[in-house]
Every structure is written in structure tokens, then in C-alpha cells.
Coordinates of C-alpha atoms in Angstrom, one line a residue:
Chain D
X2 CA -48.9 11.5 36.3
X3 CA -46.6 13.4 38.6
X4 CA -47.1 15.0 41.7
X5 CA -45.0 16.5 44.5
X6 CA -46.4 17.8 47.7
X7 CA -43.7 19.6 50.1
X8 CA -40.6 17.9 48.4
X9 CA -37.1 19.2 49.6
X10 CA -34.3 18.0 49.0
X11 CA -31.0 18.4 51.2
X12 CA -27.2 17.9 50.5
X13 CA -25.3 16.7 52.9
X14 CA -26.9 16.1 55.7
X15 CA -28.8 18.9 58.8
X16 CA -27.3 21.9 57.8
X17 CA -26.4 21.1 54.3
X18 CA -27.7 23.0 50.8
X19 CA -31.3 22.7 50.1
X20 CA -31.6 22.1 46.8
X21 CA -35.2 21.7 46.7
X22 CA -37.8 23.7 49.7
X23 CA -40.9 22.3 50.2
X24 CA -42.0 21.8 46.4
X25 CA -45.8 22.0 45.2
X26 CA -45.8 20.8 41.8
X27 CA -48.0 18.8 39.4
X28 CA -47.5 17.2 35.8
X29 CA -50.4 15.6 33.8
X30 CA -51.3 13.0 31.8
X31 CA -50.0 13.6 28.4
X32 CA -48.9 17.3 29.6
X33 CA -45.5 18.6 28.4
X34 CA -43.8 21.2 31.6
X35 CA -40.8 23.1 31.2
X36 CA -38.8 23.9 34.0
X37 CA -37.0 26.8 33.8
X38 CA -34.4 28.3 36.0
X39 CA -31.0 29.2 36.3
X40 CA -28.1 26.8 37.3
X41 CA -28.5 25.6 40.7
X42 CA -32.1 26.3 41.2
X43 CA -32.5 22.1 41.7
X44 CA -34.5 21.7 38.2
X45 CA -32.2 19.2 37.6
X46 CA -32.4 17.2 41.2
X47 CA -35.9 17.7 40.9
X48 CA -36.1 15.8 37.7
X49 CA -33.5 13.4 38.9
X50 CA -35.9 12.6 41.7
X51 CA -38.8 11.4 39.6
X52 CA -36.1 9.4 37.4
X53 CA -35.3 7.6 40.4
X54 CA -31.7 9.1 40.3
X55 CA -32.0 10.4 44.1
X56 CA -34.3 10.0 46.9
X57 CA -35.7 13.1 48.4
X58 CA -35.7 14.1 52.2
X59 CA -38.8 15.1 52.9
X60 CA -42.2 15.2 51.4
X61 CA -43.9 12.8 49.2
X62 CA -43.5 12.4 45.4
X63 CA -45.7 10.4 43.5
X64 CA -45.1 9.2 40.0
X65 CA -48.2 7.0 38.0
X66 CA -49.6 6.7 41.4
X67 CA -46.5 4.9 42.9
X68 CA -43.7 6.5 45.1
X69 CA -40.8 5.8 43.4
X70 CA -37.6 4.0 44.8
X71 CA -35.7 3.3 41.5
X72 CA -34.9 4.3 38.2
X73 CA -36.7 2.3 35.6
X74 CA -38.1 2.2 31.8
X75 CA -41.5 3.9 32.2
X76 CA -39.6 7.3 32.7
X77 CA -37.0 7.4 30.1
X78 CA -34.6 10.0 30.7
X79 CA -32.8 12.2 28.1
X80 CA -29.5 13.5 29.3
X81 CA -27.7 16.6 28.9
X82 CA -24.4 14.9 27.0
X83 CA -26.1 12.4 25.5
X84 CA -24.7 9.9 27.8
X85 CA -24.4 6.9 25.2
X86 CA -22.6 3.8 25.5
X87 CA -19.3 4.7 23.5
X88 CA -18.7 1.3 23.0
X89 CA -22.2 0.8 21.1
X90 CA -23.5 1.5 17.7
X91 CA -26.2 3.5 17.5
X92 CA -28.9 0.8 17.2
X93 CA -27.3 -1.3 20.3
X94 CA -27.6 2.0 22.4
X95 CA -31.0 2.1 21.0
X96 CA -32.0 -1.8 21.5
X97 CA -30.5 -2.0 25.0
X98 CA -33.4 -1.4 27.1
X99 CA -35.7 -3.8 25.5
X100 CA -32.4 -6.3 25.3
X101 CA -31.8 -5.9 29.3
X102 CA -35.6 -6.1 29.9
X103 CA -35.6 -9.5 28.4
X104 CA -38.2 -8.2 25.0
X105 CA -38.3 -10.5 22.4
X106 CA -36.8 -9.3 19.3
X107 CA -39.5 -9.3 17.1
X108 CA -41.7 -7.1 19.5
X109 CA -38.9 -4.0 20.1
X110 CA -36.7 -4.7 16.6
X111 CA -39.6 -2.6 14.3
X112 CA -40.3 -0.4 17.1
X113 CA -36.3 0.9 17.2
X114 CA -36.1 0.7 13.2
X115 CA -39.6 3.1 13.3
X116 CA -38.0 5.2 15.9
X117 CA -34.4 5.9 14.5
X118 CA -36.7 7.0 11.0
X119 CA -38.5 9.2 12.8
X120 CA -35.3 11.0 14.5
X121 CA -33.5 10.9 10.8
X122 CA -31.0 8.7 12.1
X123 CA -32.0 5.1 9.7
X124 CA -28.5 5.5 7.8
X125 CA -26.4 5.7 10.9
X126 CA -27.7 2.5 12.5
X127 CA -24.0 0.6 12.7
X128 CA -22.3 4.3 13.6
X129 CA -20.3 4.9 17.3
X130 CA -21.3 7.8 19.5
X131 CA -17.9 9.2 18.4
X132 CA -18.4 9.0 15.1
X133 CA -21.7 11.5 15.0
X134 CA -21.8 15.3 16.3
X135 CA -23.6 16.3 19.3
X136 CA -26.9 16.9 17.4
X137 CA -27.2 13.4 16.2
X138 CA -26.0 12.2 19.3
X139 CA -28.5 13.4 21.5
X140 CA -31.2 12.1 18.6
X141 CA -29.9 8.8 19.5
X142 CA -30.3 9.8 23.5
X143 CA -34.1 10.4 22.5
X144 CA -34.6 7.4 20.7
X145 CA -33.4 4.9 23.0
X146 CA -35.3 6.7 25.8
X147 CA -38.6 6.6 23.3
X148 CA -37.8 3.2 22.3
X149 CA -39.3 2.0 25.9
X150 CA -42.2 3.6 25.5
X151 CA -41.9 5.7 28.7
X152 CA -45.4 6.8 30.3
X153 CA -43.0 10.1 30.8
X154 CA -40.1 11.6 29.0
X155 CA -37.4 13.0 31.4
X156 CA -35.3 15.9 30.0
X157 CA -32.8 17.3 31.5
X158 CA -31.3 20.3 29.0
X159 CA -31.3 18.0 26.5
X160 CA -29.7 20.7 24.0
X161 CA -28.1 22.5 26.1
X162 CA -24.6 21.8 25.1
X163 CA -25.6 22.1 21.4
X164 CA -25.1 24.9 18.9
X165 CA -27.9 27.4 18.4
X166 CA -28.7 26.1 15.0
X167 CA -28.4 22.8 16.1
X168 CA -30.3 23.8 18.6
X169 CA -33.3 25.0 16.6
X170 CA -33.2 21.9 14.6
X171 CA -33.8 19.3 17.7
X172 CA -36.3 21.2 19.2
X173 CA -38.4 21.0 15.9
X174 CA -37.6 17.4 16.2
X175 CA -38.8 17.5 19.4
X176 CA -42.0 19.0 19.0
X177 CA -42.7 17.1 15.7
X178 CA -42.7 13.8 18.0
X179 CA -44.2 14.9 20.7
X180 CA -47.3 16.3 19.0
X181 CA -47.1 12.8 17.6
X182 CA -46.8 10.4 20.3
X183 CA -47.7 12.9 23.1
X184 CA -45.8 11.6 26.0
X185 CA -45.6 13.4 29.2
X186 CA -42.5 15.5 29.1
X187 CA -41.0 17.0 32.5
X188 CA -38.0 19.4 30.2
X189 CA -35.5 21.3 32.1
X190 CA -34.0 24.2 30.3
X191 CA -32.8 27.9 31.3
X192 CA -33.3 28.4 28.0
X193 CA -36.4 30.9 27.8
X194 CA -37.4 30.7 24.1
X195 CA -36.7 26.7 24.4
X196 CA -39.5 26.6 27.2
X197 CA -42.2 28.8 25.7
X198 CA -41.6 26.8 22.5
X199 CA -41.9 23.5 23.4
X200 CA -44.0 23.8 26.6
X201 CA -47.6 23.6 27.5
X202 CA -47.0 25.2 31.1
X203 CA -43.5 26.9 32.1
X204 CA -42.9 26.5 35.9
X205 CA -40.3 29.4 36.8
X206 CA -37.6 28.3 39.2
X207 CA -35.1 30.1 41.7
X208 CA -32.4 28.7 43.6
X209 CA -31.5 28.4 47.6
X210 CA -33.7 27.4 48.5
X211 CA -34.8 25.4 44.8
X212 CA -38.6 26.9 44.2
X213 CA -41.3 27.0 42.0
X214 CA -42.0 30.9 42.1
X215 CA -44.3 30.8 39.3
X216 CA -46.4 28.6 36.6
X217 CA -47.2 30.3 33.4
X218 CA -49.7 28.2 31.2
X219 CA -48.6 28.4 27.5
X220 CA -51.6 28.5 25.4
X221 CA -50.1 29.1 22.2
X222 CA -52.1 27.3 19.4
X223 CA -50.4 23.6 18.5
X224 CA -49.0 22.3 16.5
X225 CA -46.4 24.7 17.0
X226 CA -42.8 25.0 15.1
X227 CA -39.4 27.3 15.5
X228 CA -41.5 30.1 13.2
X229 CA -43.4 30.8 16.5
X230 CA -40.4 31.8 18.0
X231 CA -40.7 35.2 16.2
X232 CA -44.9 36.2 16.9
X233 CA -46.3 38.6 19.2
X234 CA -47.7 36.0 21.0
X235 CA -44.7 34.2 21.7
X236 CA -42.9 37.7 22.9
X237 CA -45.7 38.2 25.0
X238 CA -45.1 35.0 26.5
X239 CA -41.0 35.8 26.6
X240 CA -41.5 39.5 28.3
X241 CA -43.8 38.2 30.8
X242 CA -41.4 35.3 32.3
X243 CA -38.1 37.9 31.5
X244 CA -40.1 40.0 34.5
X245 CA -40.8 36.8 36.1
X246 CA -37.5 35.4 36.3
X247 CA -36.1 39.3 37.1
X248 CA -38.8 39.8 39.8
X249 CA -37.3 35.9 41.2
X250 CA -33.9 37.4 40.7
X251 CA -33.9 40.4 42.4
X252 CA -36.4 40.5 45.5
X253 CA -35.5 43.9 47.0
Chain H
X3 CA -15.1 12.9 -2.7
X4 CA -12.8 13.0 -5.6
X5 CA -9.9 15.0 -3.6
X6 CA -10.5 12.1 -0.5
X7 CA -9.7 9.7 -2.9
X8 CA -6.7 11.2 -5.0
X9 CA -5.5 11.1 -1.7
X10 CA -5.6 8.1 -0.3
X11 CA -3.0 6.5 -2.1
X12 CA -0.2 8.5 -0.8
X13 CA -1.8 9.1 2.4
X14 CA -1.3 5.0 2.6
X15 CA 2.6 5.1 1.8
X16 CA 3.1 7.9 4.3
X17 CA 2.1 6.2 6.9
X18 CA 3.7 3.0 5.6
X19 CA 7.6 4.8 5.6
X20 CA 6.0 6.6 8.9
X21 CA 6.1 2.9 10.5
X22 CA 9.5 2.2 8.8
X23 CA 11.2 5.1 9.6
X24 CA 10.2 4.3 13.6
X25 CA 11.1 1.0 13.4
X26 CA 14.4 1.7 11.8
X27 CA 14.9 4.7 14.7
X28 CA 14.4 2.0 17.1
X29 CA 17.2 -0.1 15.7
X30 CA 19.8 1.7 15.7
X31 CA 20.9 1.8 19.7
X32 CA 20.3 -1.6 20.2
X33 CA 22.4 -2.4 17.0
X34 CA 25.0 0.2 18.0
X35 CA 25.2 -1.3 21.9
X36 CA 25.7 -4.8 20.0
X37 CA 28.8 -3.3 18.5
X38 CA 30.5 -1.3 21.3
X39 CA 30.0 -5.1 22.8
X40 CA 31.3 -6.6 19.8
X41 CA 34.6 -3.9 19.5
X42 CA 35.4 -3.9 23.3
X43 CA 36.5 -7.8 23.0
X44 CA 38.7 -9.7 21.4
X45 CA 39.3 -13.4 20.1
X46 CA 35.0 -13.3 21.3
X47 CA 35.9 -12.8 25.2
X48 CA 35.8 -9.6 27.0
X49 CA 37.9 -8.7 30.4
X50 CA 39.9 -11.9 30.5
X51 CA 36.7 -14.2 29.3
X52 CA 34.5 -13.4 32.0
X53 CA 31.9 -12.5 29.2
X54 CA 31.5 -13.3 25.2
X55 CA 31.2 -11.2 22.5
X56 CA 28.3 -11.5 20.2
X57 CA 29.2 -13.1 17.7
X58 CA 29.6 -16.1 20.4
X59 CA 26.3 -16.0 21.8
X60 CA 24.7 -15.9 18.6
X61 CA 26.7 -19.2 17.8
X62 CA 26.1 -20.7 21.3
X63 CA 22.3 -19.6 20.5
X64 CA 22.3 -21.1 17.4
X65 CA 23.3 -24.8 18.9
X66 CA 21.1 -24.5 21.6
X67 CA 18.1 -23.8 19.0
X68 CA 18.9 -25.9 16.3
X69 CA 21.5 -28.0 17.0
X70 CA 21.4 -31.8 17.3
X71 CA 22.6 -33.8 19.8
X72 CA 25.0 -36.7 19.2
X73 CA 26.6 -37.6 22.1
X74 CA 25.6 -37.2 26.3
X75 CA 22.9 -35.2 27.5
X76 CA 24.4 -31.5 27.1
X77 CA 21.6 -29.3 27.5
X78 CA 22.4 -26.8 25.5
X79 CA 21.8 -28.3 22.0
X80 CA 18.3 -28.2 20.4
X81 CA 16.6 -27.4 23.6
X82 CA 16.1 -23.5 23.2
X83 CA 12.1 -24.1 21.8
X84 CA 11.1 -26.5 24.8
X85 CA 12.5 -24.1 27.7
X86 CA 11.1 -21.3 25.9
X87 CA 7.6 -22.7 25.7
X88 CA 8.0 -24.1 29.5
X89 CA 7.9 -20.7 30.5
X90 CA 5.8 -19.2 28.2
X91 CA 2.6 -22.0 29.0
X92 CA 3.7 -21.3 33.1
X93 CA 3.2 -17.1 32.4
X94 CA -0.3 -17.9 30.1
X95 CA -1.5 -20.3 32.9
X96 CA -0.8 -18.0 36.0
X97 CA -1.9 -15.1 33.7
X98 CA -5.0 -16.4 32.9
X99 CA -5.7 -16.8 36.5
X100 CA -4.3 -13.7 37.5
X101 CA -7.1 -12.4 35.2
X102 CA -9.8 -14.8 36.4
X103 CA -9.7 -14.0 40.0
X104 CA -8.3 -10.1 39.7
X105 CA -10.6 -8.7 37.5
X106 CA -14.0 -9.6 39.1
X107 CA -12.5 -8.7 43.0
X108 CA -11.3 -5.4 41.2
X109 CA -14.8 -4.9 39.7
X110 CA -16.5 -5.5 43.1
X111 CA -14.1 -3.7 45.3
X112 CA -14.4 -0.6 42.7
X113 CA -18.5 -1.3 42.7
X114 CA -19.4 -1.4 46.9
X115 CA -18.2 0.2 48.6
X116 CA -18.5 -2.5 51.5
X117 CA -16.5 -5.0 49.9
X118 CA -13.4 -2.1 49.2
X119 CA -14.0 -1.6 53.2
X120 CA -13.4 -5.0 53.6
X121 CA -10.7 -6.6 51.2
X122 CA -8.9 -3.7 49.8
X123 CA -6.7 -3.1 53.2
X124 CA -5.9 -6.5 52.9
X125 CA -4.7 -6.1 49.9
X126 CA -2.9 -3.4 50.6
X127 CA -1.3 -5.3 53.3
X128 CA 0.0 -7.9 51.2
X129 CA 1.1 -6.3 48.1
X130 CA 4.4 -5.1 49.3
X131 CA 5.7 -8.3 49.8
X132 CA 8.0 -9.4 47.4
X133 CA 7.2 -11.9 44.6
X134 CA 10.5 -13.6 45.6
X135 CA 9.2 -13.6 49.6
X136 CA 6.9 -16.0 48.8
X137 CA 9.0 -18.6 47.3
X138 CA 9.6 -20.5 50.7
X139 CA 5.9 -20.7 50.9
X140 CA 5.3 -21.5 47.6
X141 CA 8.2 -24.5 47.5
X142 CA 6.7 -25.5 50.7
X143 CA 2.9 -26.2 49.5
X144 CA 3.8 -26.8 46.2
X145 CA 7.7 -28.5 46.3
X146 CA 9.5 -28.0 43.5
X147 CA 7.1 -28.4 40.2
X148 CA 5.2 -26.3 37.7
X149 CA 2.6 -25.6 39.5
X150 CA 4.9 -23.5 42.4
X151 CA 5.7 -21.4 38.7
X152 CA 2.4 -20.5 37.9
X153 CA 1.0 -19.5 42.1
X154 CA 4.0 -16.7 41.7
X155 CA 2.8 -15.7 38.7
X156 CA -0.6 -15.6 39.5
X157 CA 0.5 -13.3 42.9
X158 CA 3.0 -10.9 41.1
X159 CA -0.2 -10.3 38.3
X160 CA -3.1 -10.2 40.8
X161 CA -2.0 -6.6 42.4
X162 CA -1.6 -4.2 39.4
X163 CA -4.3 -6.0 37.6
X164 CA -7.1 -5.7 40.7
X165 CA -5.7 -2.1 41.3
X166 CA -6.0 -1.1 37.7
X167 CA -9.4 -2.7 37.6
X168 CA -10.6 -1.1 40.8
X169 CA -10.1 2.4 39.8
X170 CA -11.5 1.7 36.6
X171 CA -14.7 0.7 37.8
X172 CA -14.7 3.4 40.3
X173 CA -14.1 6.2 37.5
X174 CA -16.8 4.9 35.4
X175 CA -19.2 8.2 34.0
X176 CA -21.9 8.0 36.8
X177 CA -24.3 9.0 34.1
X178 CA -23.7 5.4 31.5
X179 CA -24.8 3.8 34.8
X180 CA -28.1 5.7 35.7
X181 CA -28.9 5.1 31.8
X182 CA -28.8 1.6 32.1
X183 CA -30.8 1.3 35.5
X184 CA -33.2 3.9 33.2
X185 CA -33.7 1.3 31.1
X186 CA -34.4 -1.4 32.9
X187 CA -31.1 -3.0 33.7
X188 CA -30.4 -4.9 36.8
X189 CA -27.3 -4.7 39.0
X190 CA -25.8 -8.3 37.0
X191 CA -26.5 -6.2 33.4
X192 CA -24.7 -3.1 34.8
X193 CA -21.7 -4.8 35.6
X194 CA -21.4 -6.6 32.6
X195 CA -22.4 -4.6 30.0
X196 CA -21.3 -1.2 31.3
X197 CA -19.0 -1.4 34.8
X198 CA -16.6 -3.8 32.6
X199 CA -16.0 -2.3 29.2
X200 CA -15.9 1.1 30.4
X201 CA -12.9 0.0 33.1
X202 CA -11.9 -2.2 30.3
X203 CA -8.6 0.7 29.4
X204 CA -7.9 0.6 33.0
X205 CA -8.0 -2.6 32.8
X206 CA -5.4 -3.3 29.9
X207 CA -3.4 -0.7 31.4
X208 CA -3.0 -3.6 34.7
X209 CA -2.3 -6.7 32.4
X210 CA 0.0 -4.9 30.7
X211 CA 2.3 -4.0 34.2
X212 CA 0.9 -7.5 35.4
X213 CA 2.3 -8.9 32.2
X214 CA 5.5 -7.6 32.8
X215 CA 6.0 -9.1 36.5
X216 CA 4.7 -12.7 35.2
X217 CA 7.3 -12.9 33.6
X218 CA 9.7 -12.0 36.5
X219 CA 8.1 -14.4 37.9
X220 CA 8.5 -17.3 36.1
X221 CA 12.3 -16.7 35.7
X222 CA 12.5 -16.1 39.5
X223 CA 10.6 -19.3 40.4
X224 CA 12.5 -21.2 37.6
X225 CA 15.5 -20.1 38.8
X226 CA 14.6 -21.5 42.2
X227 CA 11.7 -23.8 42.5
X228 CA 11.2 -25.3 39.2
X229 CA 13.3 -27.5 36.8
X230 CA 13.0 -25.9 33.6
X231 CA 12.2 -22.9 31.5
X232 CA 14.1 -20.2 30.7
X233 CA 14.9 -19.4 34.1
X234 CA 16.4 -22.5 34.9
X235 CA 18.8 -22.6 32.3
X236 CA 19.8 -19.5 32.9
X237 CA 21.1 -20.1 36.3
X238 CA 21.9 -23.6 35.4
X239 CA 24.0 -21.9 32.5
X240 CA 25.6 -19.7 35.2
X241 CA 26.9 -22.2 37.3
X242 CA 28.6 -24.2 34.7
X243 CA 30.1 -21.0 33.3
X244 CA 28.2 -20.7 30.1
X245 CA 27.8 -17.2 30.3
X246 CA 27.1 -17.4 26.1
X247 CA 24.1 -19.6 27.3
X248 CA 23.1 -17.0 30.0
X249 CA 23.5 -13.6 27.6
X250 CA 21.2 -15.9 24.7
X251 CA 19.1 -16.2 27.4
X252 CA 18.5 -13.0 29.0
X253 CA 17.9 -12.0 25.1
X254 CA 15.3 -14.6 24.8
X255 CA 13.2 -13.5 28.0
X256 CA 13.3 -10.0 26.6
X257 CA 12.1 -10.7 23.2
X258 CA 9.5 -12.9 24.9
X259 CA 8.2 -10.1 27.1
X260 CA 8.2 -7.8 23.9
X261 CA 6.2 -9.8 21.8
X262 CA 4.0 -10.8 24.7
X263 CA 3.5 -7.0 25.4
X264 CA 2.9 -6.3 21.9
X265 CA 0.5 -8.9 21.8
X266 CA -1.7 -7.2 24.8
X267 CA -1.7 -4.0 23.2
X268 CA -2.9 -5.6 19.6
X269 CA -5.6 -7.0 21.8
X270 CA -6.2 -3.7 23.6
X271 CA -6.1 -1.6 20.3
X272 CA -8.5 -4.1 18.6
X273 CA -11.0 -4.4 22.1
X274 CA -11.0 -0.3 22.3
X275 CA -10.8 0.5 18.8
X276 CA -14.5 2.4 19.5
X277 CA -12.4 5.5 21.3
X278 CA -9.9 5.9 18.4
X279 CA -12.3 6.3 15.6
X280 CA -12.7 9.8 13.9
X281 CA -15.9 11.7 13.6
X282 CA -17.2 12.1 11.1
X283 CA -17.3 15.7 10.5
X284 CA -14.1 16.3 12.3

């Protein structure tokens, strides 16, 4: 579904910040891949490259097969604020891609009211962004991106900026849908718990240059919920990328 | 719920005797001014009857609103409404195509970054020149008709209006944008349904400064080029010595770019009411 073969990314020109050095890195069909790293390790330009956001410098990046030149509605992205249209209510945020793309109503209108159910959100339909918290707000940013029906779902610490138990809530949410609709899911988090949770394979990322040091496959039984978060298999999981991510921190 | 509602009521009158009590705050300089005017004359003149008191322009104001003529053409008498809604159509017309023809060239400049390369130094160039400076140009292609008006309105509008609406486009969150091209909008559906009403404060902030010098406009260009409005009589007033005429007047361009102003911002409030609105659990 996604592959990248010696991607780097460069700022500013010869001479500028690599963000992203020579990148190996593969997503399936269907699979769901955390990135996980800490700020400034280019898990964020490297997902903004297969949404089309940026083009890269060198290497090849192929997504479905194609190279990619711009953003479009087969990878619907999910971003870190939310990013609404203020001026929308909640199901015009949600109907606007299938409005822009020229759908006719009767094909996406039961799709979006089957899709705001599904994220809880049915009784806010005529709400602004500014009249919901952060938590329902970024339920809106998944719907509208699920609404498309994306062949990937591009997430880019989604719920980061939300409380913990906020936190825990959407990432129930989250894996409630996915193990429901199973989209391919590229998720970028530094969030360790978040990545074993929700993830079929965690790639480990360090920064200058942006690498992929390691890939852990998580095989923990599905479906999965936030109780996992406390078994042994799950710590497992957690101390063995904690040395990952120390080992990546700390060469010497 | 209960306590909410118990409290509505009052919350209601509050902000009721809130609106009062400001309007009432506002009053009272202008009222006082009136009076020091009204004291510092006597028998209605002041400094040997260079200027009237009050209490004559309201009189003078009065005749030339409602009053009747009998005799000759004095034009003074009954003609208040007509000059007033010469200048008001000449300040919606050039308005309107200050807004027509600024906001799109502010949305493009503030969009590529080519066209700001190529048309904003020329604006640049231009906008210092005085609304008045182009008067000679304007009687010249023009002569003197409405028309001549309305071109200095439109000019005098254009620049805060295309600067407003250029930085608001080019402050637009980056992020709305790459949404919409995520989901399948073109550059057309970007523009429209994202680049515009997120500039769209900027862009009430420029009408509202570009509403301001429309309507120095039109008294300017009356004053000179045109013959009527507001503007005309005022000098017209002047140079028959009806300085009651020319105070009535200056009130009546000030009350028009008031309520013109206030009219804007009911607009404005109405068009943007989505970033006043309080969350919900706030």
C-alpha cells in the first residue's frame, strides 16, 4: 500500500536539515503502523509526504502503486488540532469532501449519518468546532477523513493535544473502528503505550538525520481494548521499545 | 438545569441596563460639548456671528428637512433627504465596486505568490496618493457628474480593503487548506470555501477603514466635481454664509458614517457569529 525506498527529505536546500535519511519502510494492505519517535525525528514530514503535503528530495515513494504528487481523498488525513473548518457545523465539515468531489447526495448523505453514529457524535450534527471540546473535535477530524473512504488513514498524533482520559477514550474509539473497517493506518505518536495499543508493527524513529532504527511487530491478540494496556504482554512490548528508543537515544 | 434557568431572567436585564448604561456614558460628552456651544453664544451667534449656536442649526436643520418651499428656489428648504440619499447611493455604488474589484485582487495577491510579485508594488506605488490628487483626473475623464463621485470612492476604498484582504488570505491556518486539497478540493473550491471566509475578519476589518474614506470621498468630490449631496451643500452653504447649513451638515455626514459603520459591523457580527459562540463545557 505504501512503500518507501531511500526517501530523504531536506529543508532548505544543500546544506539544510535532513529531516528524513535515506528511508526503507513498508505499510500493507489493511496493516495499521505506528510511528513512534520523539519531536523532530521527521514522523510527521514522513507522513506528510504520503498525504501529498510535501514532495520529498530524493528516493522514490510509492503509495497504491502510484507516486504521489498531490494531496487527495484516498488518504484521508487526521490532524493533530483537529483542523476543522470553524465556520462549519459538524456535518458540513463532515460532508465536505464528498460535496467538493461533486457525490451525489444520496450516495455520501447515509454514509456521513452512519459515520458520525459510529464516532457518538449523531446529536451534535448542527454543532460549531467551537462549541465541542477537543475530544469531540478530533471525532469530527476522523469522521470526515472516514467519510471518503480513504484506502489509508493518515494520522498524525491525532490525540496528542488531548487529556489522558480523553485520551484513553479515543483510542478505544479508534480501535473499535478500525477492527471494523480495517483501513490502513500510518499513526504517528511519541506516545509509547498509544503505539503498542493500537499498532500492528511499531517502527521506532530518531531524529537528525529522521530514521527508522527499528520495527517491532506487535502480535498482541485482536481485538484489543485500553485493558491491554495493563498485561504482561503489553509491558513486555513497552520495556523492549523503552531500551529501543534509549539504545536510539543514547549511542555512546 | 433548574439554576440555568432561574437565571436567565435577570441575566437578560443585566445585560439589557449593561447596554443602557453605555449608551447613556456615550451621551453625555457629546451632550455636554452641545452646551459649552450653546453657553459660549449669545442671541444664537458666537464671536460676532461668525458661527450659530445650536439651537439655530437645529432650526436651520429643521427647514431644510421639512420645510416647504413657497417662494424662489432656496435650497435649503425640504431638500435635507434628497442630498443625503445623493451621497449615500454615490458611497453604496463606489463601495460596492470597491468590494467587487478589491477583494478578489486581495485574495489572489495574498494566494500566489507571483501575482503579489507583480501587482502589489504597484499598488504600493499608487496608494499614497491622495484621494483629492486624483480629482483633476477624475473631472477630466469624467467632467463634472456622478459618476466622477463614485471613481473617488471606489479608489479611496480599493487600498485598505485589498491590503486588509491580502493579509488575510496570506494568514490563513496552512492546515484548513491541506484539509480541503485532502479531500478532494480543487484550487476554485479552496478559495471559495476556505481562503475567503477565513480572511473574511480581515476582510471586515478593510470595509470598515474603506467605509470610512468613502465617505471622505464623496464629500470631497461633491464639494468639487459633482452638483449635489451632502458635500455640495456644504460648500455651497459656505459660500453664501450659512454657516447653520454647513454645522447641520457636518452633523449629518457624521451620523451617516455612524450608522453606515454600525451597519458593517451588524453585518460582520452576524457573518462571524461562528467565533463568538461559547463552548459548551466552558
Amino acid at each position: 500500500m505504501i512503500s518507501f525506498s531511500k526517501v530523504s527529505k531536506v529543508y532548505g536546500g544543500a546544506g539544510g536539515v535532513r529531516a528524513l535519511d535515506q528511508v526503507d519502510f513498508t505499510v500493507a494492505d489493511g496493516e495499521f503502523v505506528a510511528l513512534l519517535g520523539p519531536s523532530g525525528c521527521g514522523k510527521s514530514t514522513l507522513l506528510n509526504l504520503v498525504a501529498g503535503f510535501e514532495k520529498l528530495t530524493e528516493g522514490e515513494m510509492l503509495f497504491d502503486g502510484q507516486t504521489v504528487s498531490r494531496p487527495g481523498p484516498d488518504r484521508g488525513v487526521v490532524f493533530q488540532e483537529a483542523s476543522l473548518l470553524p465556520w462549519l457545523t459538524v456535518w458540513d465539515n463532515v460532508v465536505f469532501g464528498p460535496k467538493v468531489q461533486g457525490l451525489l447526495r444520496n450516495e455520501y448523505e447515509p454514509r456521513a449519518h452512519e459515520i458520525l453514529k459510529i464516532v457518538g457524535l449523531e446529536a451534535f450534527q448542527k454543532a460549531l468546532p467551537v462549541q465541542l471540546s477537543g475530544g469531540m473535535r478530533q471525532r469530527v477530524g476522523i469522521a470526515r477523513a472516514l467519510v471518503m473512504q480513504p484506502k489509508a488513514l493518515l494520522m498524525d498524533e491525532p490525540f496528542g493535544a488531548l487529556d489522558a482520559q480523553t485520551r484513553l477514550s479515543m483510542q478505544q474509539l479508534l480501535l473499535e473502528v478500525w477492527q471494523r473497517l480495517k483501513t490502513t493506518v500510518l499513526f504517528v505518536t511519541h506516545d509509547i503505550d498509544e503505539a503498542i495499543l493500537l499498532a500492528d508493527r511499531v517502527c521506532v524513529m530518531t531524529a537528525r538525520p529522521g530514521r527508522i532504527t527499528k520495527e517491532i511487530p506487535i502480535d498482541l491478540r485482536r481485538p484489543r481494548s485500553i485493558d491491554d494496556l495493563t498485561n504482561s504482554e503489553f509491558t513486555h512490548f513497552k520495556a523492549r521499545i523503552m531500551t529501543e528508543m534509549r539504545g536510539a537515544h543514547d549511542p555512546h | 438545569m433548574p439554576k440555568a434557568e432561574s437565571k436567565a431572567g435577570p441575566l437578560v436585564s443585566v445585560h439589557l441596563m449593561e447596554r443602557m448604561r453605555k449608551a447613556a456614558l456615550a451621551l453625555v460628552l457629546p451632550v455636554a460639548l452641545v452646551w459649552l456651544w450653546q453657553l459660549s453664544g449669545t442671541n444664537g451667534a458666537i464671536a460676532g456671528g461668525a458661527l450659530p449656536t445650536p439651537d439655530r442649526v437645529w432650526a436651520a436643520w429643521k427647514t431644510w428637512a421639512f420645510g416647504t418651499s413657497t417662494f424662489g428656489l432656496n435650497p435649503y428648504i425640504g431638500t435635507w433627504t434628497q442630498s443625503l440619499w445623493f451621497s449615500a447611493g454615490r458611497v453604496v455604488y463606489g463601495f460596492a465596486i470597491a468590494i467587487a474589484v478589491g477583494v478578489p485582487i486581495g485574495m489572489i495577491i495574498g494566494w500566489s505568490k507571483l501575482a503579489s510579485a507583480m501587482v502589489d508594488p504597484t499598488i504600493q506605488w499608487l496608494r499614497p496618493v491622495p484621494i483629492t490628487a486624483w480629482l483633476p483626473i477624475s473631472i477630466a475623464i469624467f467632467g463634472i457628474r456622478d459618476f466622477g463621485a463614485v471613481f473617488l470612492i471606489t479608489i479611496g476604498a480599493f487600498y485598505p480593503i485589498v491590503i486588509n484582504t491580502t493579509q488575510g488570505t496570506r494568514d490563513v491556518d496552512k492546515n484548513w487548506i491541506r484539509a480541503a486539497l485532502m479531500m478532494g478540493a480543487g484550487q476554485r473550491d479552496v478559495l471559495i470555501r476556505v481562503v475567503l471566509p477565513a480572511a473574511l475578519p480581515s476582510i471586515f476589518t478593510g470595509l470598515r477603514i474603506g467605509l470610512g474614506i468613502a465617505w471622505t470621498a464623496v464629500i470631497v468630490s461633491e464639494m468639487v466635481a459633482v452638483k449635489s449631496g451632502l458635500g455640495y451643500v456644504l460648500w455651497d452653504a459656505y459660500y453664501v454664509g450659512r454657516m447653520d447649513i454647513v454645522i447641520a451638515d457636518m452633523v449629518s455626514i457624521g451620523l451617516m458614517g455612524f450608522m453606515s459603520d454600525f451597519l458593517i459591523v451588524s453585518i460582520e457580527v452576524w457573518a462571524l457569529r461562528w467565533r463568538r459562540l461559547q463552548s459548551f463545557d466552558a
